[in-house]
Each structure stands twice: as C-alpha cells, then as structure tokens.
Coordinates of C-alpha atoms in Angstrom, one line a residue:
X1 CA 0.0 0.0 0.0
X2 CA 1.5 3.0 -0.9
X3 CA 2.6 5.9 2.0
X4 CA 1.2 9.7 1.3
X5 CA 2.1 12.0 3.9
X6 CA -0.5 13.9 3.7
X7 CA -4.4 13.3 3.5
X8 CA -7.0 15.0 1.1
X9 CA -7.7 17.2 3.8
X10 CA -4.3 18.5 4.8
X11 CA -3.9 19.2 1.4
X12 CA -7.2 21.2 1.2
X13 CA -6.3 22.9 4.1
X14 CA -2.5 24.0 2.7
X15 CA -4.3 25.0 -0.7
X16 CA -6.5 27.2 0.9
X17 CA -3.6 29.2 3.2
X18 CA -2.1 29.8 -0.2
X19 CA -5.5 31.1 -1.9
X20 CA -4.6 28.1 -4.8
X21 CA -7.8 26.5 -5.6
X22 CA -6.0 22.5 -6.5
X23 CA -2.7 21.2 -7.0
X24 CA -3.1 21.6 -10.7
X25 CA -3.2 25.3 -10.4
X26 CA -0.2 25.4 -7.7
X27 CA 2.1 23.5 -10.7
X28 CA 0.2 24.7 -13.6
X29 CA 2.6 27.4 -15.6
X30 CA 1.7 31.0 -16.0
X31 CA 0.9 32.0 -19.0
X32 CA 3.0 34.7 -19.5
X33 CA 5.9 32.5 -19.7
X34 CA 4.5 29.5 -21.3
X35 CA 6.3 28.1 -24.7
X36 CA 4.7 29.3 -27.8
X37 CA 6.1 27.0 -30.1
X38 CA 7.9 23.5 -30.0
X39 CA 11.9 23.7 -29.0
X40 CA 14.1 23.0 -31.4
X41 CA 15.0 19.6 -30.0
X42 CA 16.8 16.7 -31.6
X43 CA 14.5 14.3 -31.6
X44 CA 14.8 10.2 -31.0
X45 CA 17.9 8.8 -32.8
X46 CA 19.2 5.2 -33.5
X47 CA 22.1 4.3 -31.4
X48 CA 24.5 4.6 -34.8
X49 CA 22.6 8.2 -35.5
X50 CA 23.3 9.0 -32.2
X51 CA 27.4 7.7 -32.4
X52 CA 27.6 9.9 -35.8
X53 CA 26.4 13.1 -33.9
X54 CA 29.1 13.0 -31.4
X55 CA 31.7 11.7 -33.4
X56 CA 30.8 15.5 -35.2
X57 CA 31.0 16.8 -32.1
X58 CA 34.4 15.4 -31.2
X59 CA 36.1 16.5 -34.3
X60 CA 35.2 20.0 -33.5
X61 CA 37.6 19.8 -30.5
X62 CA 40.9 20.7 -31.5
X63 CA 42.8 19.8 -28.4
X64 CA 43.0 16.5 -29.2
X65 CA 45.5 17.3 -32.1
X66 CA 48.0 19.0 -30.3
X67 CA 51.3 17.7 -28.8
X68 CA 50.8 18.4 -25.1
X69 CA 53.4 19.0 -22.4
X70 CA 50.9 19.9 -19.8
X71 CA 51.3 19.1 -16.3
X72 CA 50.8 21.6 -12.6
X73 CA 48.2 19.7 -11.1
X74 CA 46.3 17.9 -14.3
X75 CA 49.0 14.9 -16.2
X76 CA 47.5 12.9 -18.7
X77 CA 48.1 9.3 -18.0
X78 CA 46.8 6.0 -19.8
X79 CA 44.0 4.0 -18.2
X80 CA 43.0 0.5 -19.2
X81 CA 39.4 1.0 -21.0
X82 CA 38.5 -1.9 -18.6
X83 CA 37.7 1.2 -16.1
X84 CA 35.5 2.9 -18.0
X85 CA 33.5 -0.2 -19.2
X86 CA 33.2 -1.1 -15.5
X87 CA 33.0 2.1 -14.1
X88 CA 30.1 3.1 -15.9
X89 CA 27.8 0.7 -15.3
X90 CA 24.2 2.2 -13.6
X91 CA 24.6 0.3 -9.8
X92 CA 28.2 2.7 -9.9
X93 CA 26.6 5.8 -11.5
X94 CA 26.3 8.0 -8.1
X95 CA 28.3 10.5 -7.1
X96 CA 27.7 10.2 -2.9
X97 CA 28.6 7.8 -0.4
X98 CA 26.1 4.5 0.3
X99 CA 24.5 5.4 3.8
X100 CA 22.6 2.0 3.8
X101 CA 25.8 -0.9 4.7
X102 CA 22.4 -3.8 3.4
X103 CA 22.2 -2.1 -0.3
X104 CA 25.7 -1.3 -0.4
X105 CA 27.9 -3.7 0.3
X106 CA 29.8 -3.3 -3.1
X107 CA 30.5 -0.1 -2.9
X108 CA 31.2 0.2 0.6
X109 CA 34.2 -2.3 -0.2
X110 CA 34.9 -0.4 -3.1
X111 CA 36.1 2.7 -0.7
X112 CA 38.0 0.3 1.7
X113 CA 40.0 -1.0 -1.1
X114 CA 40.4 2.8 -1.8
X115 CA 41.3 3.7 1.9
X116 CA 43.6 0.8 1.8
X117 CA 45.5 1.5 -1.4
X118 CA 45.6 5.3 0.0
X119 CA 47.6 3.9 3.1
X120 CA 49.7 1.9 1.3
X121 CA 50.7 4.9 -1.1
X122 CA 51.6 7.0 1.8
X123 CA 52.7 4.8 4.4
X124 CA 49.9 6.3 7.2
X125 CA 47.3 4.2 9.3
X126 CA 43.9 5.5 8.0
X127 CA 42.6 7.4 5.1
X128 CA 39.4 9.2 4.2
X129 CA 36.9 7.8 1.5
X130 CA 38.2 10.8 0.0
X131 CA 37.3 14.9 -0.5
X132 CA 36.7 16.9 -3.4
X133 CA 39.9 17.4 -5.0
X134 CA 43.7 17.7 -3.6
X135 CA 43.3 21.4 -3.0
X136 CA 40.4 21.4 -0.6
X137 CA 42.2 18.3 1.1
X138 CA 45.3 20.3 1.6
X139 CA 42.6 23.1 3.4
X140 CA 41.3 20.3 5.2
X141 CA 44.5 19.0 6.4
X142 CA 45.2 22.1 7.5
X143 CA 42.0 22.3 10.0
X144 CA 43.0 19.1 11.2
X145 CA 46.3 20.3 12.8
X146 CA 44.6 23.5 13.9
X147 CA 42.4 21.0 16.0
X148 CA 45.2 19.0 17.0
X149 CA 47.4 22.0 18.6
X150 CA 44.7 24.7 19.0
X151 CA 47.5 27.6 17.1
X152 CA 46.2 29.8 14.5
X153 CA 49.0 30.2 11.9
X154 CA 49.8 28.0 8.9
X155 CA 52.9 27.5 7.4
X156 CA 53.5 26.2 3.7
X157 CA 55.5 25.8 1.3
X158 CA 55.3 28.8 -1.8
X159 CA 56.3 25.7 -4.0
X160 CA 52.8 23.9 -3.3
X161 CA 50.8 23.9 -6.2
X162 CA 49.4 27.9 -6.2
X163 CA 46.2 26.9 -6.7
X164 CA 46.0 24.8 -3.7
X165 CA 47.2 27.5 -2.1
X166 CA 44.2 29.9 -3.4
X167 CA 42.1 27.7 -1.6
X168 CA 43.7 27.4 1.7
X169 CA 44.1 31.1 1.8
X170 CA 40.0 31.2 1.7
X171 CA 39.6 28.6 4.0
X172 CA 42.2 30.4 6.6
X173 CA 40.4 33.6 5.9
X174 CA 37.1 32.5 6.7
X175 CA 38.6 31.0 9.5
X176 CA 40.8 34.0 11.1
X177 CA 44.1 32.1 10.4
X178 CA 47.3 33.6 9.5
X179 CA 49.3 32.0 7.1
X180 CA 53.1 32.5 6.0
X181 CA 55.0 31.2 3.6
X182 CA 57.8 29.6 3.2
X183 CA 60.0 30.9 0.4
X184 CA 61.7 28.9 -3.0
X185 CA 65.2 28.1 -2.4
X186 CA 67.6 28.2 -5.7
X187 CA 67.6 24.8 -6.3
X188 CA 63.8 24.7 -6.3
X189 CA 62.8 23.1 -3.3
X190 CA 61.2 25.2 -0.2
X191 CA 64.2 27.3 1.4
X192 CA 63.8 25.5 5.1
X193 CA 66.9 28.2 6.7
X194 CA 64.7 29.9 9.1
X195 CA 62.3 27.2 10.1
X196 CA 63.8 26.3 13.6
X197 CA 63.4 30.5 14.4
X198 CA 59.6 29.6 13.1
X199 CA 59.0 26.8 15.0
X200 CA 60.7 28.2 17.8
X201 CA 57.7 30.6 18.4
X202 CA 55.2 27.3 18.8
X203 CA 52.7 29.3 16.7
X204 CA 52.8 27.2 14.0
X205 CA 49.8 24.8 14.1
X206 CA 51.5 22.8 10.5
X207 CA 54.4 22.8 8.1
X208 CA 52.8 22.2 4.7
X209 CA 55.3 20.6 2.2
X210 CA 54.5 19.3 -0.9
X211 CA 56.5 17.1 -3.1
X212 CA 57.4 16.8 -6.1
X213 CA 57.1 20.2 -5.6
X214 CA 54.9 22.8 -8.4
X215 CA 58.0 22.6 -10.1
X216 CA 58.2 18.9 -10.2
X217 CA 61.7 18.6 -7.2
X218 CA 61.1 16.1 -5.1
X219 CA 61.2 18.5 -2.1
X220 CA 61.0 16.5 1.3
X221 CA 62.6 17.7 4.7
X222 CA 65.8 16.0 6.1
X223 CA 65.3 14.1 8.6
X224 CA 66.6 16.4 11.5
X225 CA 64.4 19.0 10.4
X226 CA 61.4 16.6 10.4
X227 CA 62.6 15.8 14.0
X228 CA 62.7 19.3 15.2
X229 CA 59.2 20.2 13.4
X230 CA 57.1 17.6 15.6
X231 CA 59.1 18.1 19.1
X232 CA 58.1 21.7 18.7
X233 CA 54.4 20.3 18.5
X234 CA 54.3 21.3 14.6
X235 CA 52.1 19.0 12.7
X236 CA 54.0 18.0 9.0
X237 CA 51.6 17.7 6.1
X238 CA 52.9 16.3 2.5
X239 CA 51.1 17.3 -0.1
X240 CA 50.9 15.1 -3.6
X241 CA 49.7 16.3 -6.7
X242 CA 51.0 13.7 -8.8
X243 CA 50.1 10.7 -6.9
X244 CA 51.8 8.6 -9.7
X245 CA 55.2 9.8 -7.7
X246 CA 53.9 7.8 -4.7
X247 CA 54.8 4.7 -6.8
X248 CA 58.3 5.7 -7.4
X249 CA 59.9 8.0 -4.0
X250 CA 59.5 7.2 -0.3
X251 CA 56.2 7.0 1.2
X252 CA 55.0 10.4 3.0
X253 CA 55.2 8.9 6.4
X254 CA 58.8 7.7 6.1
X255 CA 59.9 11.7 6.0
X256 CA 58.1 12.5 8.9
X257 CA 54.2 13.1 7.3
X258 CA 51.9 12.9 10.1
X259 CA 49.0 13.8 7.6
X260 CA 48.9 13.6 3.2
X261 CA 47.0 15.9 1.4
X262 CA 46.6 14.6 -2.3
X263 CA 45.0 14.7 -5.4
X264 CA 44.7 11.3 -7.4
X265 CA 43.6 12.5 -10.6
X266 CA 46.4 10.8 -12.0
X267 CA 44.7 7.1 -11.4
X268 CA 42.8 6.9 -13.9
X269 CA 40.4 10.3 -13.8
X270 CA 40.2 11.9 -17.3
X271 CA 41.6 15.5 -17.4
X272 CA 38.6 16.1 -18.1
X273 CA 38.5 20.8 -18.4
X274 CA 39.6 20.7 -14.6
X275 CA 37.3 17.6 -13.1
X276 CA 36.0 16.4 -10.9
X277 CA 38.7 14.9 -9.8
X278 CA 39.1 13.5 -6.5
X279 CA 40.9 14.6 -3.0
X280 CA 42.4 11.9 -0.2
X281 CA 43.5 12.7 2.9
X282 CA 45.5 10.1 4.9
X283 CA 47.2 10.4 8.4
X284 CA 48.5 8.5 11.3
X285 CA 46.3 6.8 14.0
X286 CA 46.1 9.8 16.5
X287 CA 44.6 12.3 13.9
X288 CA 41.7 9.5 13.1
X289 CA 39.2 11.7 14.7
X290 CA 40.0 14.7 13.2
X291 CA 40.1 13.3 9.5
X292 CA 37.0 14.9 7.8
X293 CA 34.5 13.0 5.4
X294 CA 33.6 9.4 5.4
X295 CA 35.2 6.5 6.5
X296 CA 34.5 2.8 5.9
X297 CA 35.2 0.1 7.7
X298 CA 35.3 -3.8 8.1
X299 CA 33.8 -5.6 10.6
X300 CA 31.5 -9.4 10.5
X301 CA 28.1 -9.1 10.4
X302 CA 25.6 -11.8 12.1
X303 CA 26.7 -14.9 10.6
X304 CA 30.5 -14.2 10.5
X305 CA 31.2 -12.7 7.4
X306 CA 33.1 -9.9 6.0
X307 CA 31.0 -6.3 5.9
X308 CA 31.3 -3.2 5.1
X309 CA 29.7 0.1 7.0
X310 CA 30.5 3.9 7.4
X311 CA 32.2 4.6 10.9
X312 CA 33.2 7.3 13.5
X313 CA 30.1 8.8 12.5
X314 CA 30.2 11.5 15.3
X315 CA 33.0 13.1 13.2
X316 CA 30.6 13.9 10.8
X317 CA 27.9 17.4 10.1
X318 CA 25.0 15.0 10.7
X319 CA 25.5 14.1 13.8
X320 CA 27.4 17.0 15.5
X321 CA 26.4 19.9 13.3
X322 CA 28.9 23.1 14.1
X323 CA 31.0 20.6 15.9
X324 CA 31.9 18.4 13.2
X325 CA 35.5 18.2 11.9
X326 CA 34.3 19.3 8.3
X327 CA 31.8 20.8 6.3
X328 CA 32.6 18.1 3.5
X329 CA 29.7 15.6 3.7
X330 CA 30.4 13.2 0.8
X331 CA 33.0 11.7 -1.0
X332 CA 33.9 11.6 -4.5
X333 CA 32.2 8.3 -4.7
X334 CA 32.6 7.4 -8.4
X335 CA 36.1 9.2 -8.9
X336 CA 37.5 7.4 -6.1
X337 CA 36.0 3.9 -7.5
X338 CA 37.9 4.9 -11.0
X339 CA 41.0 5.4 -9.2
X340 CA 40.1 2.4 -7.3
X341 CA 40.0 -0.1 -10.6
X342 CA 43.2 2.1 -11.7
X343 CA 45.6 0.1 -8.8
X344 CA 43.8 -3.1 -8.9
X345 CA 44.4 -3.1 -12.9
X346 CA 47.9 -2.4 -12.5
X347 CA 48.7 -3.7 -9.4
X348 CA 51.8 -3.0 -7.2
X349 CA 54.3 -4.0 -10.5
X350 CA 52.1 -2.0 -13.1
X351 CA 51.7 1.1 -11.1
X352 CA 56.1 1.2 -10.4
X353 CA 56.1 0.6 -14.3
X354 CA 54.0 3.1 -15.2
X355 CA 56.4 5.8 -13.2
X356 CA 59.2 4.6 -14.2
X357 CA 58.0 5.1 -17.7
X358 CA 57.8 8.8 -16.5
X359 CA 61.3 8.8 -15.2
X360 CA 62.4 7.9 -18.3
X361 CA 60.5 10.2 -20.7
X362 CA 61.1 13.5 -18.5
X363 CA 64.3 12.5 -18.1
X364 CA 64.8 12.6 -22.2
X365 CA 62.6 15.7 -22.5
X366 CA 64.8 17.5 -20.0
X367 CA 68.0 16.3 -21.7
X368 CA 67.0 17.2 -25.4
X369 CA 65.2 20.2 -24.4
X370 CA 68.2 21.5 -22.1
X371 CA 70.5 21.0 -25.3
X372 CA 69.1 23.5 -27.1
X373 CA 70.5 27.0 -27.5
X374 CA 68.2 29.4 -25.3
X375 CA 66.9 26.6 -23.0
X376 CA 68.2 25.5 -19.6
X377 CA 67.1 23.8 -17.0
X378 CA 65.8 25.9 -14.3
X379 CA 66.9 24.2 -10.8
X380 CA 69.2 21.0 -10.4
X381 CA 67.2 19.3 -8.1
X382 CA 65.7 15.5 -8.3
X383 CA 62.4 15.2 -10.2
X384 CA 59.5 13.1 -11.2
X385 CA 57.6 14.3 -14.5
X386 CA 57.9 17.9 -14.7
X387 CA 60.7 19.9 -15.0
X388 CA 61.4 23.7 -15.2
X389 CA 63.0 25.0 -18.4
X390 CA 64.0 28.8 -18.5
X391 CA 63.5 30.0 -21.9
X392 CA 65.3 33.1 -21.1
X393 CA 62.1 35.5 -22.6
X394 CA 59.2 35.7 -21.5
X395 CA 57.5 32.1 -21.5
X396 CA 54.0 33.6 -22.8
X397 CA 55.0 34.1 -25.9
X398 CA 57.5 31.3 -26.2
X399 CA 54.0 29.4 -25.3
X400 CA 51.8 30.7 -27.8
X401 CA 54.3 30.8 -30.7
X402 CA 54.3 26.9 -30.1
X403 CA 50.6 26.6 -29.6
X404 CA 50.3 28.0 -33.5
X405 CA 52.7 25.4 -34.6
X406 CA 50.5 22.6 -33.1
X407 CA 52.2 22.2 -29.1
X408 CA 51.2 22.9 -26.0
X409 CA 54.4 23.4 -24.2
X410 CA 53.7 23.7 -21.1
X411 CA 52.3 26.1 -18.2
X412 CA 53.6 29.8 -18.1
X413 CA 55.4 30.2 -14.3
X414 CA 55.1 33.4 -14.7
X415 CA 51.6 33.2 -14.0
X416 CA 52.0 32.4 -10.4
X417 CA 55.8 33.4 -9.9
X418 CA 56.5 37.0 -11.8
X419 CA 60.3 35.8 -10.9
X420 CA 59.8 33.3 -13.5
X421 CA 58.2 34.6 -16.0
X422 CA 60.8 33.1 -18.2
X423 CA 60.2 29.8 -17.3
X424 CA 58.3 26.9 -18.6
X425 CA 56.7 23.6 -16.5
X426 CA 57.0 20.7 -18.6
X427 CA 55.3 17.7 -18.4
X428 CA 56.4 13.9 -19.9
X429 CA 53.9 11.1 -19.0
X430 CA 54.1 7.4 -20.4
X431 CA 51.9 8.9 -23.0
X432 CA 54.6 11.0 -24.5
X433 CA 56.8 9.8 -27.1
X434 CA 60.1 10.6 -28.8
X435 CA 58.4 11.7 -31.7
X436 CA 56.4 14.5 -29.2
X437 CA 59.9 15.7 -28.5
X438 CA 61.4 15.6 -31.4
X439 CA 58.6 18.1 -32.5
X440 CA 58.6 20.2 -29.1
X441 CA 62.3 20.6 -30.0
X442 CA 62.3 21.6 -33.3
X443 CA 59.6 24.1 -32.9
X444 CA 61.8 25.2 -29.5
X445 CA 64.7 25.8 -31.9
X446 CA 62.7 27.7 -34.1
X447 CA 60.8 29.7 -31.4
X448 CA 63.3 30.8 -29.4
X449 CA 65.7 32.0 -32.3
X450 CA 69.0 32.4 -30.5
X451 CA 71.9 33.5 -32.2
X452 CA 74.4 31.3 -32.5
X453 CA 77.4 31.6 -29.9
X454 CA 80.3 33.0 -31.8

C-alpha cells in the first residue's frame, strides 16, 4: 500500500492558506511565460545516429590534435578501458557515499579498497573515503592540525601547487588564520633556513610541504628537520599532486608526514576541463578523529562474514552539526571507484612501471630540451615528470608561438611566480613519445631564435 504524507484534507487545508484552488493550479505554468512554439530539440535517434552526432561533435575539438606537455596539477596518464567499461555501469553511477551498509555492500568495499591502497601509497594508518579534489584536502588538512594544537598560523610551502594555495588562503580567511610562507630556495625546493626560528615561536599549528614540488623537485625535509618540526608540537603535512610519484619516491610517512593531502587525478580520472577529480586525505592513527569526510570500515556481520559500514560517524555534520571536523559531507564516490579499478588493474608491478616510464620520458625531455640553444634547465634538483625550463624571454610568448605550430608546451610560471616569467613547466607522462619531442624541439629551436654563440 503506498505511504502519502499527507491526507486530502491537509492538502485542502495547505491549498487554501495559499489562496490556490488545486494542485493543478499550484504547478500549472503562467501564462506569461508558457512556450509558444515547440523547442528546437533533436528528436529520437538510433544508437548509430546517435554515435555519428558525437563523433561530429568530437572532431570539433581541436585539443586532441596538439602535442601536449601539460602538467601543474592535471598529467594525462593511460588508463585501461576496462575502467571505463566497469566504471560506468548504472549500480556505480552516483556520485555520494552508500548510507545503507544492506544495499551497499559493493561499494562500501569499493572505498576500503580505496582507503587501503591510500595507506599503502603514503605509508599512514587510516585514510578518508576521500574529498573533493587535492586542493580542498590540503585546506582540510590544515584544520585538522589546527584541531590538534589549537595555534592559529599555517605554514606552507610557496612551492605547493598555487592553486591549492588559493584555496587554503579562503579557508584560513574565513577561519581567522594567518598563514606564512615559506620561500623557493635556488635549487627549487622550499628554502627550510629559518624554520627552527619559526618553530621556535610554537605558533605554527602545521608545516605544509609538498612534493614533487609545483616545479616537479622532489622536495621532502631532512630528517633532523622533520625531527625538530614535531618536538616543537608542529604538525607536518605532504602534499601530492601527482600521486603517480607515490609509486616511485619514499612513502610520505617515512619523512616524517603525520598527515597527506593529495590529489589522485592521476589514477585513472580523465583531465577532463579541470574535473571532478578526487581529494584523499590520509594520516597517522592519532589524527583518526580529526580526519573529515567518510570512513569505511570492516567488521562481520551476524553470521561471520566480512561487511562493510561507514564509521566514527560522530566526526561527521549529521550528527554534531557546528561541531563536526568538516563541512565536506560526501566523498567523490565514483572518482574514487575509478582510481580504485586504476591500482587493482595495474597492481603493485604495473603502477612502479607506469612511473618509471615517467622517469624515463622527462628525463629525455629534460635532456633534449636542455640541449638547445636558449633553454636550460631551471633548478638542479631530483624530479618526477615535470621539469622547469628557462626560456630566457618571456615564457608567454614562447608558449603561444608553439601553440600555432600545433604544441602545447607547457604552463607559463610566470603566471603564479612574476620571478619566472621566463620559465616553462614541462610535463612527460608514459603517453609522450620521442616523436612529441622531437617536434617540441624543433619548434623550440625555431621559437626561441638564438643566435648562434660565436
């Protein structure tokens, strides 16, 4: 039998405080903006009609011919169409977390495989079913210490990615935090020379430190310093942008992370114009009840087996309003299931292949690019799959003279950094070839038209 809220005359008597005379007139349109004629709508297609019209579609998006060296935040990276074909199917096609643990069992296990692979990555004892995207996780982070120590300043790092920075500066300001910032040292890693006279003030509620750095260093603290910033009661946050680097340099935790702040675009999210992509956070076991967002976890249920339910609950907006650690309610339920096929496709083997394929193709993009007259490397530190190239003009134009030849060279520095507004961030993936180059080269030698040295 079906369940109305409301009888006939509860209805009757709502109509009437309103003056509307039935619930056809309460939803019927006015006239005055009722459609005069039929909307030019495509009407019902076959599935092949349908297949032509986007192909069309496609084909009016450029993009997809040029040569791209685009990294900062957004890498393209292959994923097995197995994902896709999976991913989409209609039991996977929300974007929220499963509330009810006896409907959901799949994808509740879904985000503990997630969680799982997140610890693993970073080396830390519990991670989130995940947040928006690596920016708001780095804001999130941030909260967490501040909850930990009770100080209102924020240290970071002016190498972390500056838009993640954007949006921890809004968070802080809505907040009444201070933040400072650490500055860019000459080999391009964050300049660490004054951060025992910081921490010496015990106002700092977190060091932020991300790595590979915006500049693609791999940029981690020694270990004396990682020491000296959690006896001074200093919580130390790693920040990942390119979680592909997770398979290839030390875990977070083993350089003294006590909480990551990441972004895992990289498994298998398309680019996509800028998302959604999807956020983790991941920390050690006595920042569990400060992590925001949704956790899942295992237990047995009634007859013994394995299950799967949300838990520490009283973290969470629902159940402690103002109190709670976050306003973030939901995960990125499907992005996180994409990146969650991504490492149980590739596996442990697959995902260290993958980034040592990067190794290898930045590492000949740096070397052929570097060789070029009017090109150098901008710092001499370690890196993943970016590296800075100083163009020695302004990169802007460098950038848009190889645009018209058909590559996209990279990100313009200058854009974020006026002291390197020479410089270009390049990106290599597994996806770029010696033939991409080979053609960023030539149009390099072309572009930047430096006489020759006499």
């Amino acid at each position: 039998m079906p369940y109305y809220p409301h009888t006939k005359a509860d209805i009757a008597h709502m109509l009437a405080a309103i003056g509307v005379g039935s619930l056809e007139e309460l939803v019927k349109v006015p006239d005055n903006v009722t459609l005069r004629e039929p909307l030019d709508i495509v009407p019902a297609l076959a599935e092949v009609d349908i297949t032509r019209r986007f192909e069309h579609f496609a084909k009016k998006n450029a993009g997809v011919d040029y040569v791209s060296f685009l990294g900062g935040g957004s890498y393209r990276h292959y994923a097995p169409p197995a994902i896709m074909s999976l991913a989409m199917r209609g039991e996977f096609l929300t974007s929220y977390t499963p509330y009810q643990a006896e409907v959901s069992q799949g994808y509740l296990q879904a985000i503990y495989e997630w969680q799982t692979y997140i610890c693993l990555l970073t080396g830390l004892d519990i991670a989130n079913a995940s947040v928006y995207d690596g920016a708001t996780a780095l804001a999130e982070a941030a909260i967490m210490a501040i909850n930990a120590n009770g100080r209102k300043r924020v240290l970071v790092s002016r190498a972390i990615n500056p838009n993640y920075l954007q949006v921890l500066k809004t968070y802080c300001d809505g907040l009444d935090l201070q933040l400072d910032e650490l500055p860019i040292a000459p080999d391009g890693t964050t300049d660490l020379s004054d951060l025992h006279a910081r921490l010496a003030t015990k106002e700092y509620a977190c060091v932020a430190i991300q790595s590979p750095n915006f500049f693609g260093n791999v940029d981690v603290p020694a270990p004396e310093i990682a020491a000296s910033i959690g006896a001074s009661g200093t919580v130390l946050i790693g920040v990942v942008a390119e979680a592909l680097a997770l398979a290839a340099l030390q875990t977070p935790a083993s350089w003294g992370a006590q909480i990551v702040a990441g972004e895992a675009q990289s498994f298998g999210v398309a680019v996509a114009y800028g998302g959604p992509y999807v956020g983790f956070i991941a920390a050690s076991k006595e920042h569990m009840r400060r992590i925001p967002g949704r956790l899942v976890g295992k237990t047995l249920d009634n007859a013994g087996n394995d299950a799967f339910v949300l838990t520490l609950q009283a973290r969470e907006q629902h159940i402690r309003r103002e109190r709670a650690t976050s306003n973030i309610c939901t995960n990125q339920a499907h992005c996180a299931l994409i990146a969650t096929m991504y490492l149980a496709f590739l596996g442990k083997t697959g995902l260290r292949d993958v980034a040592s394929a990067n190794l290898k193709r930045s590492r000949e993009l740096a070397t052929r690019v570097s060789s070029i007259e009017g090109c150098t490397l901008a710092f001499q530190a370690p890196f993943f799959n970016e590296v800075a190239v100083d163009v020695h003009q302004p990169a802007k134009e460098v950038l848009a003279k190889l645009q018209a030849r058909g590559i996209l060279g990279g990100i313009d520095l200058g854009r974020f950094y006026p002291e390197f507004s020479n410089h270009i961030l390049m990106t290599a993936t597994e996806l770029t070839t010696s033939a991409d180059i080979e053609a960023l080269c030539t149009a390099l030698k072309e572009v930047v038209n430096v006489p020759a040295r006499v």
